[in-house]
CSV table of C-alpha atoms in Angstrom, one decimal:
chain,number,residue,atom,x,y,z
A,1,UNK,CA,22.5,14.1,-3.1
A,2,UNK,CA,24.0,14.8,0.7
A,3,UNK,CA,21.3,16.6,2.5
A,4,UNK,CA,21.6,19.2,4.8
A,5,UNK,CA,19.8,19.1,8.0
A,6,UNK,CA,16.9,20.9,6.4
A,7,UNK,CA,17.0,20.7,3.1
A,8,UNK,CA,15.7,23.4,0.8
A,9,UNK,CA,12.5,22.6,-1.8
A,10,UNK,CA,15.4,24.0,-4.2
A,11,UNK,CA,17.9,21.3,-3.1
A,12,UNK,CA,15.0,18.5,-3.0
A,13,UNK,CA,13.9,19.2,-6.1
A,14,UNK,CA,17.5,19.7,-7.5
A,15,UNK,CA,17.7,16.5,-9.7
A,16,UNK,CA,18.4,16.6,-13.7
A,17,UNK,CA,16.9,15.8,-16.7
A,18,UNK,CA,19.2,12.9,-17.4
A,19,UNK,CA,19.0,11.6,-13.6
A,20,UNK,CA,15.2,11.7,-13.9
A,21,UNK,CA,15.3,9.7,-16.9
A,22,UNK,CA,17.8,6.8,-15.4
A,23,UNK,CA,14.5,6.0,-13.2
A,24,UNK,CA,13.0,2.9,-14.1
A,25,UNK,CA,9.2,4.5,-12.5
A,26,UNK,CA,6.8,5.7,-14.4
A,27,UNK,CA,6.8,9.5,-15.1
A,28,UNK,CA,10.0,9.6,-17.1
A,29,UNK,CA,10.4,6.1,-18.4
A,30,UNK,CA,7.2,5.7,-20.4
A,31,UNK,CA,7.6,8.8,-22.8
A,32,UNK,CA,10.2,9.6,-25.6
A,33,UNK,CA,13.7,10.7,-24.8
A,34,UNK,CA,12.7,14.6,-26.2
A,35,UNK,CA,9.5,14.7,-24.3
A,36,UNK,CA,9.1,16.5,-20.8
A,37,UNK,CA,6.9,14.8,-18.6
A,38,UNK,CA,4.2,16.6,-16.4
A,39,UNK,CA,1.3,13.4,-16.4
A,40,UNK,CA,1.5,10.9,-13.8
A,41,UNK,CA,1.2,12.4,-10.5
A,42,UNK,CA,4.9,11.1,-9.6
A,43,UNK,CA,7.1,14.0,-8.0
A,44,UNK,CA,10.8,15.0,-9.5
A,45,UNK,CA,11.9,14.8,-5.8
A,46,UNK,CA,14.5,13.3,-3.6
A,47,UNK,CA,13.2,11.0,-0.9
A,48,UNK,CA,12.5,11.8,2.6
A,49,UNK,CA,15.8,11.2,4.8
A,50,UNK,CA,13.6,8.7,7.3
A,51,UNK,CA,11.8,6.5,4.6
A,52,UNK,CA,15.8,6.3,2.7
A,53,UNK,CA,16.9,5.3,6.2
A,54,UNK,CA,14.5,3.1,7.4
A,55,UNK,CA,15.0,1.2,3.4
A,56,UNK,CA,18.4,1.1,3.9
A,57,UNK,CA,18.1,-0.5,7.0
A,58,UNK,CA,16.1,-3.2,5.8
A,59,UNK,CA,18.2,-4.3,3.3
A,60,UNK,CA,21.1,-4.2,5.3
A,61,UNK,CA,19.4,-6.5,7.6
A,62,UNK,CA,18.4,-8.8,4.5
A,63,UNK,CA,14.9,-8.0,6.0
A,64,UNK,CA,12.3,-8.6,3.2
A,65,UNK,CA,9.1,-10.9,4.4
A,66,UNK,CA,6.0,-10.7,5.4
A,67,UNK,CA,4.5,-7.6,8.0
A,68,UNK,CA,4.7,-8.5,11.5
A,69,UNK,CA,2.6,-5.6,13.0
A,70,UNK,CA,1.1,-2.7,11.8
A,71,UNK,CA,1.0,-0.8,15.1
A,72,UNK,CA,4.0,1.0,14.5
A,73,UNK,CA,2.3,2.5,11.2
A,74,UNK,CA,-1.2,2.8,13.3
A,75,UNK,CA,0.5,4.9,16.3
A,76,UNK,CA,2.1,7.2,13.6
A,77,UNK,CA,-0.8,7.9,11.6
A,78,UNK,CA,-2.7,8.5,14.5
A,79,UNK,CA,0.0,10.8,15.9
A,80,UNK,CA,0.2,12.8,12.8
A,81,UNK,CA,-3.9,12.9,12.7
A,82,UNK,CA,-3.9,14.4,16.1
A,83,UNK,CA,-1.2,17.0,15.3
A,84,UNK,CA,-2.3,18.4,12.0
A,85,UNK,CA,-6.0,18.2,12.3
A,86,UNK,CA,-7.0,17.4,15.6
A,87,UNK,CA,-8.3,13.6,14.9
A,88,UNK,CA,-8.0,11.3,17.7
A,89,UNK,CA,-7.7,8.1,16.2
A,90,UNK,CA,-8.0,4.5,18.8
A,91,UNK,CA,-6.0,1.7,17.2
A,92,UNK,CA,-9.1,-0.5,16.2
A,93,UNK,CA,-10.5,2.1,14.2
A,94,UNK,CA,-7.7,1.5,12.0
A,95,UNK,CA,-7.0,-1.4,9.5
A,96,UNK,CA,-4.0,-1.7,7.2
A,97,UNK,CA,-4.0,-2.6,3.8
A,98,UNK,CA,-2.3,-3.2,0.6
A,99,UNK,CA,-2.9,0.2,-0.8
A,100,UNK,CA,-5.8,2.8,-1.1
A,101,UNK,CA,-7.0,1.0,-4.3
A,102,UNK,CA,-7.2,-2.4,-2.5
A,103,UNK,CA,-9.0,-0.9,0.7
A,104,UNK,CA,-11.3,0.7,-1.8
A,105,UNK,CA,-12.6,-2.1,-3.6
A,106,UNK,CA,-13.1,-3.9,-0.5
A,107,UNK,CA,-15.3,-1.2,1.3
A,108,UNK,CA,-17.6,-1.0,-2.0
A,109,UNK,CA,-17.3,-5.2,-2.5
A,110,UNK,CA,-18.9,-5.2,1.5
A,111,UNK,CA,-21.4,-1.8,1.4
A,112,UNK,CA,-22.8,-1.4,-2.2
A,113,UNK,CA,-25.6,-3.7,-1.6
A,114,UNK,CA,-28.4,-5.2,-3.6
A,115,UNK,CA,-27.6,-2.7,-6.2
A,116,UNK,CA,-24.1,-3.0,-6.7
A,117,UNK,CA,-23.8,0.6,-7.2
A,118,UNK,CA,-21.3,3.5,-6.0
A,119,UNK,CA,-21.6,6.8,-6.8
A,120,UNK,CA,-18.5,9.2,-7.8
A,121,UNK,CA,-18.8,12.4,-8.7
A,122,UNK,CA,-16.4,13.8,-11.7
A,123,UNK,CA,-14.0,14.6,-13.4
A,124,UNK,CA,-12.2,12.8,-10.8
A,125,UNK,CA,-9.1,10.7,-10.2
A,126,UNK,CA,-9.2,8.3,-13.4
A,127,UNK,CA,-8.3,5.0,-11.1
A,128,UNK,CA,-12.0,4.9,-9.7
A,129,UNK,CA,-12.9,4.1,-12.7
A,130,UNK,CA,-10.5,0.9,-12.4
A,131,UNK,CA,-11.6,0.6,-8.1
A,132,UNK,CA,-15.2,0.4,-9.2
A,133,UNK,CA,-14.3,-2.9,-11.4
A,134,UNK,CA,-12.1,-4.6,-9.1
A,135,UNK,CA,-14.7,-4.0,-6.6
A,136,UNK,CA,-17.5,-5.5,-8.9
A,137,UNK,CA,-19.7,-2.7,-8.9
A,138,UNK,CA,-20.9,-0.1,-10.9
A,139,UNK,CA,-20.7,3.7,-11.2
A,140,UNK,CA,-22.9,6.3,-11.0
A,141,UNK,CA,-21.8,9.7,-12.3
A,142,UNK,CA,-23.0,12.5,-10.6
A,143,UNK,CA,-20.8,15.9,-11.9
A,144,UNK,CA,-19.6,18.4,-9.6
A,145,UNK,CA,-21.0,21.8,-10.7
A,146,UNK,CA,-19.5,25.1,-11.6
A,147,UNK,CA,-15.9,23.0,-12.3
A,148,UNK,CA,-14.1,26.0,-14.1
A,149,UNK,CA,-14.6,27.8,-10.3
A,150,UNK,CA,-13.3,25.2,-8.0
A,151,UNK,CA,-15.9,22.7,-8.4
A,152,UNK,CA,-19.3,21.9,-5.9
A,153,UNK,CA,-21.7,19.0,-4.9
A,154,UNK,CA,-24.8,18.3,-6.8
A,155,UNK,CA,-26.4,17.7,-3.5
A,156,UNK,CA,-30.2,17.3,-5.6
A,157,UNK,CA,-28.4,14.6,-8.3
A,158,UNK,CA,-26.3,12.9,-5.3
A,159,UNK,CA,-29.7,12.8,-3.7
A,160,UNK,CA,-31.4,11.8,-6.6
A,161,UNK,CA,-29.0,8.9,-7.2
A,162,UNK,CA,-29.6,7.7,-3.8
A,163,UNK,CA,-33.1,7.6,-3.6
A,164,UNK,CA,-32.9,5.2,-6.4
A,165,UNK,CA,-30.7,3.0,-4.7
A,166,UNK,CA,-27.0,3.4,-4.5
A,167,UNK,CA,-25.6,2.9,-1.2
A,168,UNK,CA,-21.8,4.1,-1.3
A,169,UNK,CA,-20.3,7.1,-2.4
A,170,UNK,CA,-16.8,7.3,-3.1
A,171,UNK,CA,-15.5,11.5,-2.1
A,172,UNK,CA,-12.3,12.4,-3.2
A,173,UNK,CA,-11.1,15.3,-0.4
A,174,UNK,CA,-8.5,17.0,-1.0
A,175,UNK,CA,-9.8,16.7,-5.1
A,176,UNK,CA,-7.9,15.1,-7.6
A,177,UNK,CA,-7.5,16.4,-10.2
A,178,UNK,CA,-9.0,20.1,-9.3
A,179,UNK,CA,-7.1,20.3,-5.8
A,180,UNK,CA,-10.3,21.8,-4.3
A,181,UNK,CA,-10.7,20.7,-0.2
A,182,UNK,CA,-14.3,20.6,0.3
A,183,UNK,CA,-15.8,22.8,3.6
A,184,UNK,CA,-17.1,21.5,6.5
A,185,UNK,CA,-20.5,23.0,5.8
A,186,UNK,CA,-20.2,21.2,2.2
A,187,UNK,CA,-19.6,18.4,3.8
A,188,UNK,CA,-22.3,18.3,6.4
A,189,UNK,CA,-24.9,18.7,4.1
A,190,UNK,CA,-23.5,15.4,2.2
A,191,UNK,CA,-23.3,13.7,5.6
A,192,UNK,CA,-27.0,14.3,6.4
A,193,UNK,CA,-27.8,12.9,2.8
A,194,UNK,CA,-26.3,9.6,3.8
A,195,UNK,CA,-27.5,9.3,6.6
A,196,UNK,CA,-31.1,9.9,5.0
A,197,UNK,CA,-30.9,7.3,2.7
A,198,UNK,CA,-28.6,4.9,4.8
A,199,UNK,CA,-25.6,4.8,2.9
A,200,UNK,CA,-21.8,5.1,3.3
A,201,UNK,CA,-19.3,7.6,2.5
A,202,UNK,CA,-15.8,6.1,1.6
A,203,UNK,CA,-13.6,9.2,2.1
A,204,UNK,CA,-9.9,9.2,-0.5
A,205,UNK,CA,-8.3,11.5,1.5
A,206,UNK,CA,-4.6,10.5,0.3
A,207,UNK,CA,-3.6,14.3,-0.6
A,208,UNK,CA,-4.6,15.4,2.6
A,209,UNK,CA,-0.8,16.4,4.1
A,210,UNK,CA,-0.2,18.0,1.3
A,211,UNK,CA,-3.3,20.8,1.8
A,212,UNK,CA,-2.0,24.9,1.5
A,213,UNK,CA,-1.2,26.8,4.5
A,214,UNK,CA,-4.7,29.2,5.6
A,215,UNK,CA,-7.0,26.0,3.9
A,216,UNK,CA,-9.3,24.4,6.3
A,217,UNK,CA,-9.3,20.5,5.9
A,218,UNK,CA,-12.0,18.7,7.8
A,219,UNK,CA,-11.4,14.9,7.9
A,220,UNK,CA,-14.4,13.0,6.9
A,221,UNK,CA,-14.6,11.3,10.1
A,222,UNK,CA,-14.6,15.2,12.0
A,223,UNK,CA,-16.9,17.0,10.2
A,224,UNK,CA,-20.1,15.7,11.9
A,225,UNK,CA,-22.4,12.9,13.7
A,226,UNK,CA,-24.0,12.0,10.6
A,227,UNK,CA,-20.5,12.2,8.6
A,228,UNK,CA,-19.1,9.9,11.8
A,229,UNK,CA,-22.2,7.4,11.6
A,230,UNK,CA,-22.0,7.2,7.7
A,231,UNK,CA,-18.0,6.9,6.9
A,232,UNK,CA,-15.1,5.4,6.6
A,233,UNK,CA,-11.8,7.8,5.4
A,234,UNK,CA,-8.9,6.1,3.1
A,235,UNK,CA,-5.3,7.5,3.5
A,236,UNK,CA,-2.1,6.6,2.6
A,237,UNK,CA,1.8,8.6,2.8
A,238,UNK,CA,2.6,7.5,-0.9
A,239,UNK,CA,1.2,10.1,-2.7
A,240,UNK,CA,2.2,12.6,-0.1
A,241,UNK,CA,5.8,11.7,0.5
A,242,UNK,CA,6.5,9.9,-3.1
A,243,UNK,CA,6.2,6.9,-3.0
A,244,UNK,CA,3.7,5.3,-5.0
A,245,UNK,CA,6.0,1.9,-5.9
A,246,UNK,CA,5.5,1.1,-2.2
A,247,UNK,CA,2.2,0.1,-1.0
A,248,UNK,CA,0.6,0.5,2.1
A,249,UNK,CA,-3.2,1.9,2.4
A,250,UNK,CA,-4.9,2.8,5.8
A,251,UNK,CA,-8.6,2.9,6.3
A,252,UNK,CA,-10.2,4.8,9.4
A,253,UNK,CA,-14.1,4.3,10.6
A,254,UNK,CA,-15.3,5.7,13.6
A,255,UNK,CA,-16.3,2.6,15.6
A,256,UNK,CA,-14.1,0.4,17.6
A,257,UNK,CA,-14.8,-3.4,18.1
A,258,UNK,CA,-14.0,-6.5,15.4
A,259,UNK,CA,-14.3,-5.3,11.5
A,260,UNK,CA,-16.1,-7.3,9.3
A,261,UNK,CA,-14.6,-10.5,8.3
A,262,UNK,CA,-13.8,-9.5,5.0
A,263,UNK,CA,-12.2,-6.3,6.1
A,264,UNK,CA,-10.3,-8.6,8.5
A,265,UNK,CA,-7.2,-6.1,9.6
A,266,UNK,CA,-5.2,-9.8,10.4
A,267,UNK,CA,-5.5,-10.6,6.4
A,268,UNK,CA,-5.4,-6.9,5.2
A,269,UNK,CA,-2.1,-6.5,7.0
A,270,UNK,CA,-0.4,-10.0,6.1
A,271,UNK,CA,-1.4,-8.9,2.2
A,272,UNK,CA,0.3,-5.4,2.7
A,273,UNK,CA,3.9,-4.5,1.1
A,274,UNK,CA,6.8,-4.7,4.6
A,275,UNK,CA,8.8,-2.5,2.6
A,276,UNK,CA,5.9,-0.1,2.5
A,277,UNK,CA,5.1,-0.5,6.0
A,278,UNK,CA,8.4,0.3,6.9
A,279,UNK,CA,8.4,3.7,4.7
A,280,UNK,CA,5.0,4.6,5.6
A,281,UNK,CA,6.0,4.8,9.7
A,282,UNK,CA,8.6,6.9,8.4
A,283,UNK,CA,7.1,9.5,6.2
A,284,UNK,CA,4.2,10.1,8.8
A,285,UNK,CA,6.5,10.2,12.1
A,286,UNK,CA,10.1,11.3,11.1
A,287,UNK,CA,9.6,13.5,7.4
A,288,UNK,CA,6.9,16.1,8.3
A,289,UNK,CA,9.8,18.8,7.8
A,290,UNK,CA,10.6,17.2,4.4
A,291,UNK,CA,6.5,17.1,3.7
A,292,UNK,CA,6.2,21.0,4.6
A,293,UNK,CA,9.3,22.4,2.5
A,294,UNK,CA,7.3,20.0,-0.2
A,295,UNK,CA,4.0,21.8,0.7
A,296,UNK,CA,5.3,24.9,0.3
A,297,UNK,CA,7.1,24.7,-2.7
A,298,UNK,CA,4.1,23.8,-4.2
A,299,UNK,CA,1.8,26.7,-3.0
A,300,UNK,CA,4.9,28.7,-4.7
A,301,UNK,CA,4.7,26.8,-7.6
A,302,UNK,CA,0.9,27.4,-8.1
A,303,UNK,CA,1.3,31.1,-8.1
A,304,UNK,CA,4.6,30.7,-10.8
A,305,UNK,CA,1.8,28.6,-12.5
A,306,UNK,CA,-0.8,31.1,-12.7
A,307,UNK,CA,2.2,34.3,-14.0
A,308,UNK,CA,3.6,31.7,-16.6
A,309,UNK,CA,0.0,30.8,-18.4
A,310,UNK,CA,-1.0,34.1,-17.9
A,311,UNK,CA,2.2,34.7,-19.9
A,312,UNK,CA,2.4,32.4,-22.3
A,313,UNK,CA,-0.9,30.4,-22.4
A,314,UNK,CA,-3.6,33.6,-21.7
A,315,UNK,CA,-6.5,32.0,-23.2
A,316,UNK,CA,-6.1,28.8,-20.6
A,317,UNK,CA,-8.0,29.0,-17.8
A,318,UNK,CA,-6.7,27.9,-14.3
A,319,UNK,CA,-8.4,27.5,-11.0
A,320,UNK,CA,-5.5,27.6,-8.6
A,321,UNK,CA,-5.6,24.3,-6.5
A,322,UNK,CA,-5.9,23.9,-2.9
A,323,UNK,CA,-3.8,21.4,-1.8
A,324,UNK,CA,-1.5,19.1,-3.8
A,325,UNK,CA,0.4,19.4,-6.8
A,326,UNK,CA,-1.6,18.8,-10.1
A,327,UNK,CA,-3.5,21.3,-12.0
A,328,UNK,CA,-6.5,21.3,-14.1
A,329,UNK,CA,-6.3,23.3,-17.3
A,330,UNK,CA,-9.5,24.3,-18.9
A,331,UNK,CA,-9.1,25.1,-22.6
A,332,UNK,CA,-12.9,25.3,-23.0
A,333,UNK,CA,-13.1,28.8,-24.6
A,334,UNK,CA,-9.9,28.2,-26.9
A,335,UNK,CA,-10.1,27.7,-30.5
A,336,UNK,CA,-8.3,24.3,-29.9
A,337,UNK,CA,-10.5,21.4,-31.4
A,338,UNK,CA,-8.5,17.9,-30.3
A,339,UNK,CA,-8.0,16.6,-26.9
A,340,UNK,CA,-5.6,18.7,-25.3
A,341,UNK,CA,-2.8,16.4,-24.4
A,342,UNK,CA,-2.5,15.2,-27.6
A,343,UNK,CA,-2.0,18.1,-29.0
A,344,UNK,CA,0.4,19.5,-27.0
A,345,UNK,CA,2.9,16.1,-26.9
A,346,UNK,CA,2.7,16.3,-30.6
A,347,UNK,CA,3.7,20.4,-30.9
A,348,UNK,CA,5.2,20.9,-28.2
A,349,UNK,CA,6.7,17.4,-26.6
A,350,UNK,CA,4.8,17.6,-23.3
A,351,UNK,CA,3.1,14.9,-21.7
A,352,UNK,CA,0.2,16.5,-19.9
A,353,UNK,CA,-3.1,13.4,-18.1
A,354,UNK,CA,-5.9,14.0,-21.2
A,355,UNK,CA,-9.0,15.4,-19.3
A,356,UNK,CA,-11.3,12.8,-20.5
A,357,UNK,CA,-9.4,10.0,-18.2
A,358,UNK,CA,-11.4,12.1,-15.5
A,359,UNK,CA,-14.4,11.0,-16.9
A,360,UNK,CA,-16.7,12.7,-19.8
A,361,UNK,CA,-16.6,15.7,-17.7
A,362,UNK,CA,-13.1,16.2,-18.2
A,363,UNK,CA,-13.7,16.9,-21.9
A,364,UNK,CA,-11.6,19.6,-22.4
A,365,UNK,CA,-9.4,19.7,-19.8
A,366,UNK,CA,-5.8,18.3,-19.2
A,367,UNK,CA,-4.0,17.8,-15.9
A,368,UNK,CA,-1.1,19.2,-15.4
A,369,UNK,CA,1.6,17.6,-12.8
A,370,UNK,CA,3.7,20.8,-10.9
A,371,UNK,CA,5.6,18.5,-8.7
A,372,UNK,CA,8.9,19.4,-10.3
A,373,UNK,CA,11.3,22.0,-10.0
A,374,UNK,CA,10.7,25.7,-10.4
A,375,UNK,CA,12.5,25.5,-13.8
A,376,UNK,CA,10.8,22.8,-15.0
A,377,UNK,CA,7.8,23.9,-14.9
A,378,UNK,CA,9.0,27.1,-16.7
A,379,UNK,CA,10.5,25.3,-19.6
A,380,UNK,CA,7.3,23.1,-19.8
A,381,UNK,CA,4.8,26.1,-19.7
A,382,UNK,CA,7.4,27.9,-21.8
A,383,UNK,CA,7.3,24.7,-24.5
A,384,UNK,CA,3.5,24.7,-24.6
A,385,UNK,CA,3.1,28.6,-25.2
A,386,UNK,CA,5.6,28.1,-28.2
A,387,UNK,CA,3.1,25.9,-30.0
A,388,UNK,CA,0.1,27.7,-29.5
A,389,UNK,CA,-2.3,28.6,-30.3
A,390,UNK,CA,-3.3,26.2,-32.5
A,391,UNK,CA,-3.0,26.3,-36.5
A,392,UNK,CA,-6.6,27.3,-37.9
C-alpha cells in the first residue's frame, strides 16, 4: 500500500482476502482456502512505516549477522516506559533476549527452586503451558475466579500454592485471552503474597501498548515495594506492532548491578534475532502513531463485537476486553455440546483458538482474534450466527 502521513486504521487494515492468503505466516496459511481465519493472535494489518524502513534498510546494506548492541532497543523501551506509564527504567535493569518465551524459561530455569514449580493462573495464554517445559518445571494451576465477569485472583489458592512450596508465579497483565488489566490494588495484594512467602513474580506484560484509552495499567515493577522486591516484567513490541516472526524479548527487574550468569545480558543478546532488534527499536521509538490508530481501532472493534453477537450470536456471552485484540466467548449456557471451535469451522468455516488450549478452565470457551478489518469481523460473526444454534 502507499501510506499517507497518518494512515487511517481503515487504510492499515485495508488488505484482501486473497492478499492475506499469499502470506506464507501463520494465520491464513495453515487453514483451508474457504475458511476465515480469527485464531492465532496475528493481525490483518500493514506494517508500521519505521519497522518496513529500518528492514529495508538492512537488506539493502546486505546487513544480516549477529547483534552488536542492544542499547539502541534498551533506550527506546525505556523511553516509551517513561512516556506512556511513567516507568523510569536504568539500562542495567534491562536484558535482551531471544523472545518473551526464551526470557521466560530462563527466569523459571534460575527462581523455581527445590521444587521446580511455577504457578499460572488460567485459562491463560496456551504457550505457558509450552514455557513451563522448556524451562523444566512444572505448573501449578490456580483458576482465576468469576471468569464470565472479567476474571480475579484466587489470592487464598495462590497463597495456598505457595505455602506448599512454589516459588515463581508467572502473571499475564494485560490478560490473554480475557483482555482483563489487573488494578494496582489487585496487584498489591499479590505483591505482599510474594513477598510473604519469598517468591518471584515474572510479569508477561507483552499486550501492554496495546491497553484501551480511560484503563489504568500499572507495570509490575510500579505497583509497589513488595511488587519491586519480588519481580521481574517480560515485554516485547511483536505482539504489539505485528510482528511475531521477528524475535526480540526484553526483561525488566528493579535492581541494577551484574545479572545472574545464566541470565547473562552479553549471551542473551548475541542469541537474539538482529532483524528483530532492528524492528523492535523501531516499533517502540518511531510507530507509536501507527500503535494508537491500532489501539483505537480495536476499542471500536470491541463495541462492533458486542452489537454483532448481540445480533447474531445472543446466547454468547462476551466480557468486553480491556486492552488488546482477542476475545473470549463464553458458550456456557448454550445448548452447544462439542468444543466450540470445532464446531463452528465445521458449520460455519471459521477458525476460532478452542478454549481448552487455555487450560481445563477454558472448557467452553473459544478465543476469538478481532485484529482484522471492520468487515471482517462482520462477515466472520455474520458466518457463525448462520450456523447456529446448533442442530438438537
Amino acid at each position: 500500500m502507499t501510506y499517507t502521513t497518518h494512515p487511517t486504521a481503515d487504510e492499515l487494515f485495508d488488505i484482501s482476502d486473497d492478499r492475506l492468503r499469499a502470506r506464507a505466516s501463520l494465520k491464513w496459511s495453515n487453514v483451508d482456502v474457504d475458511v476465515l481465519p480469527a485464531w492465532v493472535a496475528e493481525m490483518d494489518v500493514h506494517l508500521a512505516p519505521a519497522i518496513i524502513d529500518a528492514l529495508q534498510n538492512a537488506i539493502t546494506r546486505h546487513d544480516a549477522g549477529y547483534p552488536g548492541s542492544g542499547e539502541g532497543v534498551t533506550q527506546a523501551f525505556s523511553d516509551f516506559a517513561r512516556d506512556r506509564w511513567n516507568w523510569n527504567i536504568e539500562a542495567d535493569q534491562v536484558s535482551i533476549h531471544v523472545d518473551a518465551a526464551t526470557a521466560a524459561a530462563k527466569l523459571m530455569r534460575h527462581y523455581a527452586g527445590a521444587d521446580r514449580s511455577v504457578m499460572i493462573m488460567p485459562p491463560v495464554y496456551n504457550r505457558f503451558y509450552d514455557w513451563l517445559d522448556v524451562g523444566g518445571v512444572r505448573p501449578v494451576e490456580v483458576p482465576l475466579t468469576d471468569v464470565p465477569n472479567g476474571g480475579y485472583f484466587d489470592l487464598d489458592g495462590i497463597e495456598a500454592g505457595l505455602k506448599a512450596g512454589t516459588k515463581v508465579i508467572l502473571l499475564c497483565n494485560p490478560h490473554n485471552p480475557l483482555g482483563r488489566v489487573f488494578s494496582r490494588q489487585e496487584l498489591s495484594e499479590l505483591a505482599e503474597l510474594a513477598e510473604r512467602y519469598d517468591a518471584v513474580v515474572l510479569s508477561d506484560e507483552i499486550h501492554a501498548p496495546l491497553v484501551y484509552h480511560g484503563v489504568e495499567y500499572s507495570p509490575w515493577l510500579t505497583v509497589s515495594e513488595a511488587a519491586a522486591n519480588t519481580g521481574i516484567a517480560i515485554h516485547t513490541a511483536t505482539k504489539s506492532w505485528n510482528f511475531a516472526g521477528l524475535k526480540c524479548g526484553i526483561a525488566i527487574r528493579s535492581t541494577t548491578g551484574p545479572w545472574p550468569d545464566d541470565l547473562d545480558p552479553k549471551t542473551s543478546l548475541t542469541d537474539s534475532g538482529f532483524w528483530g532488534i532492528l524492528a523492535t527499536e523501531a516499533a517502540f521509538s518511531q510507530s507509536r502513531d501507527w500503535l494508537d490508530t491500532v489501539r483505537e481501532h480495536f476499542e471500536a472493534q470491541t463495541g462492533r463485537l458486542t452489537q454483532l453477537l448481540a445480533e447474531h450470536l445472543p446466547e454468547v456471552k462476551f466480557h468486553p476486553p480491556e486492552a488488546s485484540f482477542l476475545a473470549w466467548l463464553d458458550f456456557g449456557d448454550t445448548d452447544l455440546r462439542e468444543e466450540p471451535s470445532e464446531y463452528f469451522l465445521r458449520e460455519a468455516r471459521v477458525a476460532l483458538n478452542p478454549g481448552t488450549r487455555f487450560g481445563a478452565a477454558g472448557e467452553g470457551y473459544a478465543r476469538l482474534n478481532m485484529g482484522t478489518s471492520a468487515e471482517r469481523l462482520e462477515r466472520i460473526i455474520k458466518a457463525m450466527g448462520k450456523a447456529w444454534p446448533p442442530a438438537a
